[in-house]
């Protein structure tokens, strides 16, 4: 008998400086299903540590946070370890910039009706994203060996 393998959960980190916003998003992700929140972070520095320690498939990322914003988080990440990014923010005006930095999706906090499709999109893209990151790491390793 040929049974389909169950799809592994999307491993994600939730990044928002507001605790209630993190709790709400985590709760909604549990309802949607298919996401294993492996870490939460209230700042860019904590998010960087979470990504380094957990190697998540995705980051559900706020933009405006104290000391550093979501775009600065992306700039500081090692590109070979960058998770898929779904921005979850209260600010419409960053949408264009979000897609310029290859965000998988852009959701507004006051209207998370698109959360389920965003998760489906992220789950579908996670396998390809992991393969691309692995290829990038192998390419860098090959270049170091040749240097």
C-alpha angles and dihedrals in degrees: 000000000000110000124181114246113244111254113251116241119259106253107223145176120212114214122190132129091220113080095205090053091051092048092048093049092046090050092049091048089054090053092048091048130202093085128101108195101213096177144005126209133191097196142030092254091052090046092053090052091047093051091047093048101039105029092214124196092226144017122211096207136191116211109210111057132144118274095004136020135223093266091053088051089058092047091053095048121100100249091222090062100038115133124215108276128223109182114216108186145143092231123088094186095076097058097100093047090048092059091044087063091049100257112180090219145346122222131181116227093224091055114038094159088118094056095102094051089045090054091047089051092048093047091050092049097044096081093051091042092053091049092050092049091049090050091049091051091049091049091051091048090050091050091051091051090051094049 
